Short mmCIF file of C-alpha atoms in Angstrom, two decimals:
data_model
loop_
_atom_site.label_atom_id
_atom_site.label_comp_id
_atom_site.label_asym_id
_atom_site.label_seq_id
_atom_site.Cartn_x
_atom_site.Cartn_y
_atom_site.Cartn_z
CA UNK A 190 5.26 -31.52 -48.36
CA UNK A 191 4.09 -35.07 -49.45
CA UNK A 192 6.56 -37.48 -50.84
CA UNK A 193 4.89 -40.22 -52.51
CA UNK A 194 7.50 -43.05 -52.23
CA UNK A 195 7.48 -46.47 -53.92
CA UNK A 196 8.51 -49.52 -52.37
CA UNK A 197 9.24 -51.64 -55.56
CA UNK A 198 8.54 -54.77 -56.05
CA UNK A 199 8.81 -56.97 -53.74
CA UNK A 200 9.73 -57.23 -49.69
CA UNK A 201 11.62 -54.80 -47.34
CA UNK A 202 14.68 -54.37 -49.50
CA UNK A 203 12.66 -53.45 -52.67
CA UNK A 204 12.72 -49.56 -52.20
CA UNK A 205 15.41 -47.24 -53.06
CA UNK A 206 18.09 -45.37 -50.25
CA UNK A 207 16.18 -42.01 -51.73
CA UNK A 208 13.11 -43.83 -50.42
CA UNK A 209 14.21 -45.35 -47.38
CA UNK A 210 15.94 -41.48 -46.70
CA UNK A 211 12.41 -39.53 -46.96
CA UNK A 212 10.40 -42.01 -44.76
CA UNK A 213 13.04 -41.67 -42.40
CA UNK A 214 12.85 -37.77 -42.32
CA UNK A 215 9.04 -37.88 -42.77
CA UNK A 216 7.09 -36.73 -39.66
CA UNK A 217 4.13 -38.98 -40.72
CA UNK A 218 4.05 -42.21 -42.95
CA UNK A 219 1.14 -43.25 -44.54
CA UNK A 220 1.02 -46.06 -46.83
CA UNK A 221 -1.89 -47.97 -48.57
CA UNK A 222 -2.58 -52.08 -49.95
CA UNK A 223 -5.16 -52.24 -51.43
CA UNK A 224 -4.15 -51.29 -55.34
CA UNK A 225 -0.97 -53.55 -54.48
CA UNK A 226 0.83 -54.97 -51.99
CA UNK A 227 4.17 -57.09 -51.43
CA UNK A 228 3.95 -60.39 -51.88
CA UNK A 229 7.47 -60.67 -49.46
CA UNK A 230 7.23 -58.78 -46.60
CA UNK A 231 4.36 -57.21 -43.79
CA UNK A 232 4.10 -54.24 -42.48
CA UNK A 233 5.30 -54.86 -39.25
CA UNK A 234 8.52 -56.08 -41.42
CA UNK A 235 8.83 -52.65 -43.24
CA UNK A 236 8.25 -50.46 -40.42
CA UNK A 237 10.70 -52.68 -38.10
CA UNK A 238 13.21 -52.64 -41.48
CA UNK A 239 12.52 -48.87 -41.87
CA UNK A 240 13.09 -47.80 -38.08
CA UNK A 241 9.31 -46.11 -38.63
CA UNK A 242 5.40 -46.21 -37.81
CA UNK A 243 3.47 -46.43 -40.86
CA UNK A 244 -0.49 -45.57 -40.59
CA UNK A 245 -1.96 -47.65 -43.20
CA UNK A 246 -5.33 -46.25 -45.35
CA UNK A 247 -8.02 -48.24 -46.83
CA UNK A 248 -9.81 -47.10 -49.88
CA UNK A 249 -11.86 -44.98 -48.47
CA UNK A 250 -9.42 -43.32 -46.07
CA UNK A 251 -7.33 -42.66 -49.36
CA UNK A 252 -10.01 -41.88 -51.79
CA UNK A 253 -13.21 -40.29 -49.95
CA UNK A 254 -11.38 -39.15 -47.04
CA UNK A 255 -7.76 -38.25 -47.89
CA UNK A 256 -7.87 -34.76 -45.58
CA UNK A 257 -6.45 -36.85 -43.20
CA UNK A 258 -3.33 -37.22 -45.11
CA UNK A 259 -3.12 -34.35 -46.76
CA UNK A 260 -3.78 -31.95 -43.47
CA UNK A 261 -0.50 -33.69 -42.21
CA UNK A 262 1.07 -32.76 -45.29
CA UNK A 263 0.16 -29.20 -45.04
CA UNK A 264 1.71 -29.19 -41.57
CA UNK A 265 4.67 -30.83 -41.66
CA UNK A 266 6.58 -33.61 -43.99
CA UNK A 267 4.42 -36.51 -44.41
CA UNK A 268 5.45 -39.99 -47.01
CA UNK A 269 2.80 -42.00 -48.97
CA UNK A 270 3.64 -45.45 -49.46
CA UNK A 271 3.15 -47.75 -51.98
CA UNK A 272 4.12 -51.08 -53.68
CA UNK A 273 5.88 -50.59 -56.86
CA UNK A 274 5.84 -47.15 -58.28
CA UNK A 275 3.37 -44.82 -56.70
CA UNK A 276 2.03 -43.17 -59.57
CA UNK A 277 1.05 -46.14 -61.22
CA UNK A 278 -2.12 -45.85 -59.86
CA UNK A 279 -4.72 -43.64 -60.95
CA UNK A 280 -5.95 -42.70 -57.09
CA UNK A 281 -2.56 -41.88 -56.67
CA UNK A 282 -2.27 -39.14 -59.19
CA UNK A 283 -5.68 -37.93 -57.78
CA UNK A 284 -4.51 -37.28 -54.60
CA UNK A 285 -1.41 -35.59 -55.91
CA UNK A 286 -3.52 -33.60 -57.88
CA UNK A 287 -5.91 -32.59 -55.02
CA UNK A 288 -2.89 -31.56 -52.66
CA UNK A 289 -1.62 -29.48 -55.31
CA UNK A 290 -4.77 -27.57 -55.32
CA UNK A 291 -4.80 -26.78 -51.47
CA UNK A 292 -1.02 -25.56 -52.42
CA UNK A 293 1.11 -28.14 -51.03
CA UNK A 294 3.93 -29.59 -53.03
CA UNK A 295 4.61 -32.89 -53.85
CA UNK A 296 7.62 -35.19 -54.76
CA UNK A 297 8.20 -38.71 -56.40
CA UNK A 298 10.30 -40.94 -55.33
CA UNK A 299 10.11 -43.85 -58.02
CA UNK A 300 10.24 -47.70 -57.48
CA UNK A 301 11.04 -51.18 -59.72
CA UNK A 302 7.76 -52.14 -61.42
CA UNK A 303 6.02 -54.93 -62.55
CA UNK A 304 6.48 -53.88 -66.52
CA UNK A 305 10.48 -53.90 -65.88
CA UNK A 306 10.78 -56.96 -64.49
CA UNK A 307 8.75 -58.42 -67.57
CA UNK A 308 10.99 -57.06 -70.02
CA UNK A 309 14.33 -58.08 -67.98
CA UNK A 310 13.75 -61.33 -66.35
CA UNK A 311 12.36 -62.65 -69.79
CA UNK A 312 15.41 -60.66 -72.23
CA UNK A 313 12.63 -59.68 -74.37
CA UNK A 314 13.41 -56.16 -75.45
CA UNK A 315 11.47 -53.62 -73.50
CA UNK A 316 10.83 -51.02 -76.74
CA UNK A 317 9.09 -54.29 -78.09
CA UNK A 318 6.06 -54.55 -75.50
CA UNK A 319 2.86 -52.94 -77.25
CA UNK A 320 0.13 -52.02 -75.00
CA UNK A 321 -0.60 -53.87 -71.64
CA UNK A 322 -3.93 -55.28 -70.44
CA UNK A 323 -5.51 -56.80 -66.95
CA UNK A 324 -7.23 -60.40 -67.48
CA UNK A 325 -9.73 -60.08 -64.95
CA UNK A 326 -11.28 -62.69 -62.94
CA UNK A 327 -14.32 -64.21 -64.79
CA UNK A 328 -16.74 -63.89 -61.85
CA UNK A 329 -15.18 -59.78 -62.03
CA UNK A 330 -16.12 -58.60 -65.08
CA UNK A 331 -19.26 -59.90 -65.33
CA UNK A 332 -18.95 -62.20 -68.44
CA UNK A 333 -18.00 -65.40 -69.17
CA UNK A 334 -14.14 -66.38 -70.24
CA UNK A 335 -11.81 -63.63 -71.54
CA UNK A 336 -13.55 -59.88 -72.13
CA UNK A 337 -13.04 -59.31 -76.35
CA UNK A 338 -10.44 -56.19 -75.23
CA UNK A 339 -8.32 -58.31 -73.48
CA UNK A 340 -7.74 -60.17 -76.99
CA UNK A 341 -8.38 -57.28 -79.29
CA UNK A 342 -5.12 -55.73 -77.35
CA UNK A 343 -3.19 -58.87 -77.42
CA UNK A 344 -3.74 -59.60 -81.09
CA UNK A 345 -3.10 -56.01 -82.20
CA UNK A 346 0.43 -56.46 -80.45
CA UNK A 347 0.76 -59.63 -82.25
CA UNK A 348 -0.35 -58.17 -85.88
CA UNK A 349 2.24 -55.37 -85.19
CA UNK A 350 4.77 -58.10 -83.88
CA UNK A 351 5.01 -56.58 -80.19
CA UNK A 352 5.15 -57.96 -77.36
CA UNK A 353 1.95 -58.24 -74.96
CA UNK A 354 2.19 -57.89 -70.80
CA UNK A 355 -0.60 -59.40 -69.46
CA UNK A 356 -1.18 -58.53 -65.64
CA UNK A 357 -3.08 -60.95 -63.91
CA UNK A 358 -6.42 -59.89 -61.63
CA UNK A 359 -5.65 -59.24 -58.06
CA UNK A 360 -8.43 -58.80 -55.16
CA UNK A 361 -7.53 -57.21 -52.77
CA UNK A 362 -7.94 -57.05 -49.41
CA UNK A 363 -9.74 -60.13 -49.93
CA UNK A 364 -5.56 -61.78 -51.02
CA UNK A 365 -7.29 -63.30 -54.32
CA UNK A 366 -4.62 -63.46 -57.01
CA UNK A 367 -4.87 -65.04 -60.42
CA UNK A 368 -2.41 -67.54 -61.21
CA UNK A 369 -0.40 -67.99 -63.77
CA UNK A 370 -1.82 -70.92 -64.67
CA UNK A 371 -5.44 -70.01 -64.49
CA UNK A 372 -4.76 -67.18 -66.77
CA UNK A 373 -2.94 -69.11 -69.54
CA UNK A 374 -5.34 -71.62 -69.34
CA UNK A 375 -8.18 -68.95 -69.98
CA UNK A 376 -6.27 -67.72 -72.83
CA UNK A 377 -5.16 -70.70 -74.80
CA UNK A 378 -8.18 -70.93 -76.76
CA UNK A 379 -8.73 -67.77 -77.86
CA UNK A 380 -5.64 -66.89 -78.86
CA UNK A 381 -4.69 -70.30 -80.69
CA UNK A 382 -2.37 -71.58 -77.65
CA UNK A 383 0.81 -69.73 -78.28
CA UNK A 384 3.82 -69.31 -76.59
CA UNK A 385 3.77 -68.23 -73.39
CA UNK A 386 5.93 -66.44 -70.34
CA UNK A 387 4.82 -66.67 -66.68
CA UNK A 388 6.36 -64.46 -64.43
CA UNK A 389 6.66 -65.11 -60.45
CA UNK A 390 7.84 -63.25 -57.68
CA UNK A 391 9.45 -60.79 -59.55
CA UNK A 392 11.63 -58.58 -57.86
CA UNK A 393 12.62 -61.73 -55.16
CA UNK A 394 15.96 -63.56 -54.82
CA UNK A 395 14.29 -66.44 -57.27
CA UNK A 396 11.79 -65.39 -59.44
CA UNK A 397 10.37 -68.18 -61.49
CA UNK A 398 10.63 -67.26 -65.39
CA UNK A 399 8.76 -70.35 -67.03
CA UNK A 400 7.53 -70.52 -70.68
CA UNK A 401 5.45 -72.71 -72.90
CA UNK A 402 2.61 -73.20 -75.02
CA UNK A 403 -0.19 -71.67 -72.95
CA UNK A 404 -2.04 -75.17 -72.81
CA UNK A 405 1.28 -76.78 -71.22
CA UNK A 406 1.30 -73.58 -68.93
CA UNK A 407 -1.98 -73.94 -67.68
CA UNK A 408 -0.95 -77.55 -66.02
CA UNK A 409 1.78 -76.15 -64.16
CA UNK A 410 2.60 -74.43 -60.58
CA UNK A 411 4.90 -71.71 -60.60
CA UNK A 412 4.75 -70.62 -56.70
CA UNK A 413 3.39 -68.13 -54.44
CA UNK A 414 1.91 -64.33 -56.16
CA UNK A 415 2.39 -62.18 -57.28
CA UNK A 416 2.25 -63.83 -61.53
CA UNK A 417 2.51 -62.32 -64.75
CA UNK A 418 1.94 -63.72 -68.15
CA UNK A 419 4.01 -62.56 -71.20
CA UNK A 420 2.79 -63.36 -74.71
CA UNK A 421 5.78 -63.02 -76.71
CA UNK A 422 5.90 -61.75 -80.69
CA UNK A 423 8.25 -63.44 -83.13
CA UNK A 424 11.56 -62.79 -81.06
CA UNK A 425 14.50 -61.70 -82.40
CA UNK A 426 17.75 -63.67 -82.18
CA UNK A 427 18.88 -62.53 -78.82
CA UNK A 428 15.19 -62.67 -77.59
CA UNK A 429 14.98 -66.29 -78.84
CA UNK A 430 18.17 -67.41 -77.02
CA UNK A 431 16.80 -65.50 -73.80
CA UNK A 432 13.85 -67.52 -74.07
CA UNK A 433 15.26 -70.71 -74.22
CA UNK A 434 17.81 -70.25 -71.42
CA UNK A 435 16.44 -67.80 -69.25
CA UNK A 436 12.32 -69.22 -69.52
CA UNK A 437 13.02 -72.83 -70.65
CA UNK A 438 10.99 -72.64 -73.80
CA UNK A 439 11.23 -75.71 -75.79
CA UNK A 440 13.35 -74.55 -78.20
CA UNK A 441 11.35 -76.66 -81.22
CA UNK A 442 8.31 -74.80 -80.13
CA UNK A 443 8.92 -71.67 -81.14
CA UNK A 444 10.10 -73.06 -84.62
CA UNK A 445 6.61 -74.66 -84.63
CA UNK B 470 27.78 -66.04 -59.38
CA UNK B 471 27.10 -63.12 -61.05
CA UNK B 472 24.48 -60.34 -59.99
CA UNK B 473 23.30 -57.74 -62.25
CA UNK B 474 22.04 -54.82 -60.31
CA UNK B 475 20.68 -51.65 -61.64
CA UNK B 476 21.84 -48.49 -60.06
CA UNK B 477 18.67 -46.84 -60.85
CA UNK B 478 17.29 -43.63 -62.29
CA UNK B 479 19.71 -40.43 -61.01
CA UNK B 480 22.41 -40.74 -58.22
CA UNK B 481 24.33 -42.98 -55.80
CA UNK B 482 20.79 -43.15 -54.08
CA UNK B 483 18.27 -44.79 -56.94
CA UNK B 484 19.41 -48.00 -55.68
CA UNK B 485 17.70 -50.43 -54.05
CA UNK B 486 18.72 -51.78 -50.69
CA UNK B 487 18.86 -55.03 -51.88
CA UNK B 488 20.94 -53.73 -54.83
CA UNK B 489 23.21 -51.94 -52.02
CA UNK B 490 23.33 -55.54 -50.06
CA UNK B 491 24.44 -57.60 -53.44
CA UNK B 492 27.21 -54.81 -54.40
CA UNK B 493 28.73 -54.50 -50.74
CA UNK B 494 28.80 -58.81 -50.31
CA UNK B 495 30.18 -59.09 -53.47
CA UNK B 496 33.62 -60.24 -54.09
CA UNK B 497 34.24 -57.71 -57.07
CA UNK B 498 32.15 -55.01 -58.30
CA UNK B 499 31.87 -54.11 -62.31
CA UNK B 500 29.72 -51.56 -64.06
CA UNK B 501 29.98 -50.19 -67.87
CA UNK B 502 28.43 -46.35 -68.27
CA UNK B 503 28.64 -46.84 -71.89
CA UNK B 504 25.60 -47.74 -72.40
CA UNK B 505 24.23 -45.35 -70.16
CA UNK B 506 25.17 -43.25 -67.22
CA UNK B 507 23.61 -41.67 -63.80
CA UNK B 508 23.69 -37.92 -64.75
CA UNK B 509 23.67 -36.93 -60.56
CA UNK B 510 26.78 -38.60 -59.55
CA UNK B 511 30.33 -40.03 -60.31
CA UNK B 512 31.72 -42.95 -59.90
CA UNK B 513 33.93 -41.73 -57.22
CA UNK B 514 31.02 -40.26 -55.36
CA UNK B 515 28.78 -44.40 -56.01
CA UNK B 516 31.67 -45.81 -54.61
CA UNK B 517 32.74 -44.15 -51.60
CA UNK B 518 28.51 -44.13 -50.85
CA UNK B 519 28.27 -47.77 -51.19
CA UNK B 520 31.76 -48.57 -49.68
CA UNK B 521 32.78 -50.47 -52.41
CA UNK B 522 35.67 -50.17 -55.43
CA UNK B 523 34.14 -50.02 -59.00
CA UNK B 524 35.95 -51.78 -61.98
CA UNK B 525 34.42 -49.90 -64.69
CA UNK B 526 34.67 -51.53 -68.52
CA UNK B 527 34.36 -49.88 -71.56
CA UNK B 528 32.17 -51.53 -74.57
CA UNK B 529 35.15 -54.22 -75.72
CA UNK B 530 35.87 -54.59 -71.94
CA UNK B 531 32.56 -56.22 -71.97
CA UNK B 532 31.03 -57.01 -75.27
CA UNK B 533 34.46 -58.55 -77.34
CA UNK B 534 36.32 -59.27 -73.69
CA UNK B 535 33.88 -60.35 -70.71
CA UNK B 536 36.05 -63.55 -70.19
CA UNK B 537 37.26 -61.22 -67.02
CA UNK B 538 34.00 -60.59 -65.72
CA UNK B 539 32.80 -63.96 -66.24
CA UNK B 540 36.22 -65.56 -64.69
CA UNK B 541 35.21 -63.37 -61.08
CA UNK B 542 31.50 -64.85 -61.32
CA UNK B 543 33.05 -67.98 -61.62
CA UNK B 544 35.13 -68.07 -58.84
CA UNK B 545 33.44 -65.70 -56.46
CA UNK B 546 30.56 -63.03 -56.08
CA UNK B 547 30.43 -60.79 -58.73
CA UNK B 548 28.41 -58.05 -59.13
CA UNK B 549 27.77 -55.77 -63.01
CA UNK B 550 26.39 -52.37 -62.65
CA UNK B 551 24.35 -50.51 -64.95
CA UNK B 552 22.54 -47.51 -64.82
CA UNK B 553 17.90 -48.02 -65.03
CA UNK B 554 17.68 -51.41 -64.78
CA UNK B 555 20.57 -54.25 -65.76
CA UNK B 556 18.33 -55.94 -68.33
CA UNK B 557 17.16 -53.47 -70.37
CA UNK B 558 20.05 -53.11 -72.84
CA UNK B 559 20.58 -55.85 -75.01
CA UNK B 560 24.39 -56.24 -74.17
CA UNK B 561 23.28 -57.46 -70.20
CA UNK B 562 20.99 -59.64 -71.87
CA UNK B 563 23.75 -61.30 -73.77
CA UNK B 564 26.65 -61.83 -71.06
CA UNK B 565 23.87 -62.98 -68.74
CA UNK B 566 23.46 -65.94 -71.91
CA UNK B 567 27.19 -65.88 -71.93
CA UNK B 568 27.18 -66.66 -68.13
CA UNK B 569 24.58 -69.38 -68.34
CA UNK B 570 26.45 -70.86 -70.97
CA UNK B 571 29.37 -71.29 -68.72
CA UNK B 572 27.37 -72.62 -65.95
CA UNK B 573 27.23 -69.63 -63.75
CA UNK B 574 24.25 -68.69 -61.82
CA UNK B 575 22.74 -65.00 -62.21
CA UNK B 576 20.50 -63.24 -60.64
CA UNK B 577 18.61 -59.42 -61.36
CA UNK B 578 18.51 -57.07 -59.09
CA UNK B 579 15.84 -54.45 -60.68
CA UNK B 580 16.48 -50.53 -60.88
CA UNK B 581 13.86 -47.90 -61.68
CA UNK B 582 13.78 -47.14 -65.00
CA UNK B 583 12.84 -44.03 -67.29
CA UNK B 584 9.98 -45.83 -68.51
CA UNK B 585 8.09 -45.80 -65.27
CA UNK B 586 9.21 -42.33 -64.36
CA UNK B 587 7.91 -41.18 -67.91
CA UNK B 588 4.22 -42.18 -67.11
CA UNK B 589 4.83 -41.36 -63.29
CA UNK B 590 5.98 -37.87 -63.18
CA UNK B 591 3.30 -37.08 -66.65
CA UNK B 592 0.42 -38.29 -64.64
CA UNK B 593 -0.11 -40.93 -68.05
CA UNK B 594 -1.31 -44.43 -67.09
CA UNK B 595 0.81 -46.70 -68.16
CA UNK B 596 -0.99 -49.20 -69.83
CA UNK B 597 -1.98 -46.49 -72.54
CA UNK B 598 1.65 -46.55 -73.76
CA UNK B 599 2.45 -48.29 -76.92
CA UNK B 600 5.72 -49.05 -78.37
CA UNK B 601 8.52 -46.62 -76.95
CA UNK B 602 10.82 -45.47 -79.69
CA UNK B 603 14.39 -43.05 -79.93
CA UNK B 604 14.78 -40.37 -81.57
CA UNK B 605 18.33 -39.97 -82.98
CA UNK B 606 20.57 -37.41 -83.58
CA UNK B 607 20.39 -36.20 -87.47
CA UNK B 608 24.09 -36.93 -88.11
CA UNK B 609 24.13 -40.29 -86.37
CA UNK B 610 21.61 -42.03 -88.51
CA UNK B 611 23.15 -41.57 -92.30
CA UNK B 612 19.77 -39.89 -93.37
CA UNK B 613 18.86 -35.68 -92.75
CA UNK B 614 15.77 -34.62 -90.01
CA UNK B 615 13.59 -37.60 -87.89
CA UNK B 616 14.13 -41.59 -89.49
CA UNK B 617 10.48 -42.90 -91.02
CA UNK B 618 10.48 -45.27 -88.20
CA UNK B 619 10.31 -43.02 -85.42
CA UNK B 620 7.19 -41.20 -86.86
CA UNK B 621 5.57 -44.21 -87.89
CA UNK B 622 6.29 -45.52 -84.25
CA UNK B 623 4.61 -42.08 -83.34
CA UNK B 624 1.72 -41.67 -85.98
CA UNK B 625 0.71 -45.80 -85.51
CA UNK B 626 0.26 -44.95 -81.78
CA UNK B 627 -1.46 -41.61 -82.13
CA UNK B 628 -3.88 -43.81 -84.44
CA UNK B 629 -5.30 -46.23 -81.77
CA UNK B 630 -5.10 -43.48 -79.27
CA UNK B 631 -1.64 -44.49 -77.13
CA UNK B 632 0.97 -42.05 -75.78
CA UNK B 633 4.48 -42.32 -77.32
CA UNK B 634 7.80 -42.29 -74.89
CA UNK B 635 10.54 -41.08 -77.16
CA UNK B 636 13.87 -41.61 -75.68
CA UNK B 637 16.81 -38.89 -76.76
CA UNK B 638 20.19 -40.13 -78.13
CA UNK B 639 23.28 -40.73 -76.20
CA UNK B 640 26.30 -40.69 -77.32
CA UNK B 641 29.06 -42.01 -74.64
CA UNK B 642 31.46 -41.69 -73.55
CA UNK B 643 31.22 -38.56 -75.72
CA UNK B 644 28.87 -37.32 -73.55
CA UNK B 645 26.81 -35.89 -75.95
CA UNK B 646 22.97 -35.80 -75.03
CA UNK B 647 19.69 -34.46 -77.27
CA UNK B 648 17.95 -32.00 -75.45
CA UNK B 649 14.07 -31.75 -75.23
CA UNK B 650 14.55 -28.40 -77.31
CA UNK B 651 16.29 -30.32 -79.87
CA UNK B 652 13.65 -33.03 -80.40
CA UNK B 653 10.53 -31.01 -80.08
CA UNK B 654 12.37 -29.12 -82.78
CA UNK B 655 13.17 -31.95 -84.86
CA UNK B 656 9.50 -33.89 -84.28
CA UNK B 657 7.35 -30.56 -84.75
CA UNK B 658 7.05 -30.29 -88.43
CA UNK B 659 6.81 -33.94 -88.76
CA UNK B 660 4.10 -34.52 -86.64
CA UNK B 661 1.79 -30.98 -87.40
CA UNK B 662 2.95 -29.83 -83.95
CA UNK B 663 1.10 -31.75 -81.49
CA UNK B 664 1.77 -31.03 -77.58
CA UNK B 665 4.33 -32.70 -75.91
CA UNK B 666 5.93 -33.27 -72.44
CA UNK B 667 9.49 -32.95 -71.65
CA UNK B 668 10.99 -34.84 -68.68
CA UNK B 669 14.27 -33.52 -67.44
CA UNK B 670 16.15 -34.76 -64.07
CA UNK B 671 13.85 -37.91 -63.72
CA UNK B 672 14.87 -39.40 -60.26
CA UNK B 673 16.39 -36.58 -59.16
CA UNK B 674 14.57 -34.66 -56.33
CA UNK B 675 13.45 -31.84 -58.31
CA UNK B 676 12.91 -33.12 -61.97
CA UNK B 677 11.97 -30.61 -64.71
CA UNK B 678 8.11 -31.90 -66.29
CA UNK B 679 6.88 -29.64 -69.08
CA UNK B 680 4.46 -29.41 -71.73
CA UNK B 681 3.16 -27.74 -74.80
CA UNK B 682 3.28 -27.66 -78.54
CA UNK B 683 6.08 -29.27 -79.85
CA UNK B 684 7.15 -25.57 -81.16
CA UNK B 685 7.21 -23.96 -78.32
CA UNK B 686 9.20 -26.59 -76.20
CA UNK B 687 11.64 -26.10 -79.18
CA UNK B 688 12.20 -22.31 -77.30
CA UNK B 689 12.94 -23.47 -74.24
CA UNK B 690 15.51 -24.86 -71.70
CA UNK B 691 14.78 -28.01 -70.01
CA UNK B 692 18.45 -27.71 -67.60
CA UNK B 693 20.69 -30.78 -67.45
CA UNK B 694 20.27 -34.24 -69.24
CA UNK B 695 18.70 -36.71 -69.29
CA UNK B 696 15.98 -35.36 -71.15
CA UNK B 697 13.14 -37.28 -72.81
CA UNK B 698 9.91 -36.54 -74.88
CA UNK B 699 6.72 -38.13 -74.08
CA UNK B 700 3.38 -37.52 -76.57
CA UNK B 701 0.32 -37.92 -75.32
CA UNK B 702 -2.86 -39.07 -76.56
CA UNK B 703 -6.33 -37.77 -76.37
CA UNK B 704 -5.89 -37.62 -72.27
CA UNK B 705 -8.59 -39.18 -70.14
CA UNK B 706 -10.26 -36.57 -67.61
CA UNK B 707 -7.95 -37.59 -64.98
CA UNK B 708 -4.65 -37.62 -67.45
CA UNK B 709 -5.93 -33.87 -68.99
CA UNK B 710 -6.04 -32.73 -65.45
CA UNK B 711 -2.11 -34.18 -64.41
CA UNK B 712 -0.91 -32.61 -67.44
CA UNK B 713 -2.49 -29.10 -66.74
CA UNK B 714 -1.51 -29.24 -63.12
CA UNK B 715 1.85 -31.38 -63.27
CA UNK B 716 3.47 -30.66 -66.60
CA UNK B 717 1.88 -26.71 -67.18
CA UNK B 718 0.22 -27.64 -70.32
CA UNK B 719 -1.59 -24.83 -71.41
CA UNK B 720 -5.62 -25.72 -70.50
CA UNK B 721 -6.67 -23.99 -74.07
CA UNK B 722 -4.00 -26.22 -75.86
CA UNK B 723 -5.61 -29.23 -75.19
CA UNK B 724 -8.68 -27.88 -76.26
CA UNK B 725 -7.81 -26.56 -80.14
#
């Protein structure tokens, strides 16, 4: 059997008892970082937290060379680990897929995401949010600024008055994350500065929630990784109230 | 204080640990299940599991009355449950304001959600959702068959090439859930019968994931709420694969 379990968002505390249960009646634990990781804890944390060992796989040990993993899964009970929910990922549901062709089943144990916390720790309603896109790092994607799909998505929210959740580029294992800042500062032009969310440390004891005009956001620090940006559309009532208390938005901006 | 903490996806064990931590320091615990409820356990069986007494409040107990919640979070540690996560229903959103307007700290404690296990247990990526939408029962909406919305939601998606999650009505305490039968019935005509996925049981350990034409799913059993629909689009190689091999869509359907 092979459980893939996520760990949520955040540190140690972030996955679920159902999670915590199967890694403690696994008889191997892997776990990988390198599509995510916790911005809270280590693993020496989690597997002291956790009472367990937890073998972690680079790429490659996941992707090119996952008989490893799933040979222990074909003997015994063995846990894959990941931050936030573990299908997420596309390699994920690859290697689900490829243990279900050598015949061994698989389970899902799910975790808090990233796109949750955007909708609650803002109050903007969650059936609002169009499509999602990444802003990459410039020096990732090869061209200069913002790619055109980044802003093609974001303004065919807006035209459709949705929402937009904008993850922010991570590199890992070299730790590179984009900041908030960086990324509203890289979008304030092309998208006519509007109002903007950042999102920080989701999932912690004190996440900072912190909105603005993206050329007011770009000048500010909002704290240690992992960020978000959300790019609200006109909000309703509720939404607008939520913005003002929960992200400090100048309340005469958004009747600008 | 007051902590909202989401119990989750299924049963006394979708919580988080940290979620566990905040209920059992907490000076009183509160929850509503009118909004919506775990379908795996009771509220006997959450609080004898956590070690805690539940106060549960019905819709006025919260929406017309929360001066008694808001009173404990004023003068001690007070914890509201909700199933998913607390911030996705509008009603958290506004005693949270309600709290903040009385000076009283709050905090979020996420909870996995049927959003992520939609995508998860399909094998969709998530970022090629677009707007979510429910799908209500005929004789709760004043009109006859599927509201315009719902199938513009559906069609406007289906247009730029996104999957659709279509959440089922609830009515509680009534009890009364839409089955995946029910709503491929109701969407099949509408829509010229496309395939679609039902998920059944999400965070449970063995949740129900299956696909096909819309009028086929209308034949068949799905076992106990929660049910929802999801509708792909056009997969991706990787996507056409997880739904032959996760959700037992017919190969040859996705190929007409």
């Amino acid at each position: 059997m092979l459980t893939f379990v996520g760990l949520g968002l955040y540190d140690e505390r972030s996955i679920t008892l159902q999670g915590r249960d199967a890694v403690r009646a696994a008889d191997r634990v892997f776990a990988e970082f390198y599509t995510s990781r916790l911005a809270g804890t280590t693993v020496e944390t989690l597997e002291e937290s956790l009472g367990i060992d937890i073998e972690v796989r680079d790429r490659a040990g996941v992707e090119e060379d996952p008989k490893l993993i799933l040979d222990a899964a074909a003997e015994g009970d063995a846990v894959f680990l990941t931050g936030g929910d573990p299908m997420i990922s596309t390699t994920h549901v690859d290697l689900r897929l490829r243990a279900a062709d050598r015949g061994i089943d698989t389970r899902v144990v799910h975790g808090t995401t990233a796109q949750t916390a955007a909708s609650s720790l803002t109050g903007l309603q969650n059936y609002r949010f169009g499509k999602a896109t990444t802003l990459p790092f410039p020096d990732a994607h090869g061209g200069e600024g913002v790619p055109d799909s980044v802003v093609a998505t974001i303004e065919d929210n807006r035209e459709r008055n949705l929402h937009t959740l904008v993850y922010l580029d991570i590199k890992l294992p070299a730790e590179r994350y984009m900041a908030g800042s960086t990324a509203a500062e890289l979008l304030a032009v092309p998208l006519d500065d509007p109002i903007g969310v950042v999102v920080g440390q989701a999932g912690s004891e004190d996440p900072t929630v912190d909105g603005d005009r993206l050329s007011a956001l770009a000048e500010r620090d909002f704290g240690p990784p992992l960020h978000m940006l959300v790019l609200p559309a006109t909000p309703h009532p509720l939404e607008r109230d939520a913005l003002v208390t929960l992200a400090d938005v100048p309340a005469d901006r958004l009747d600008e």
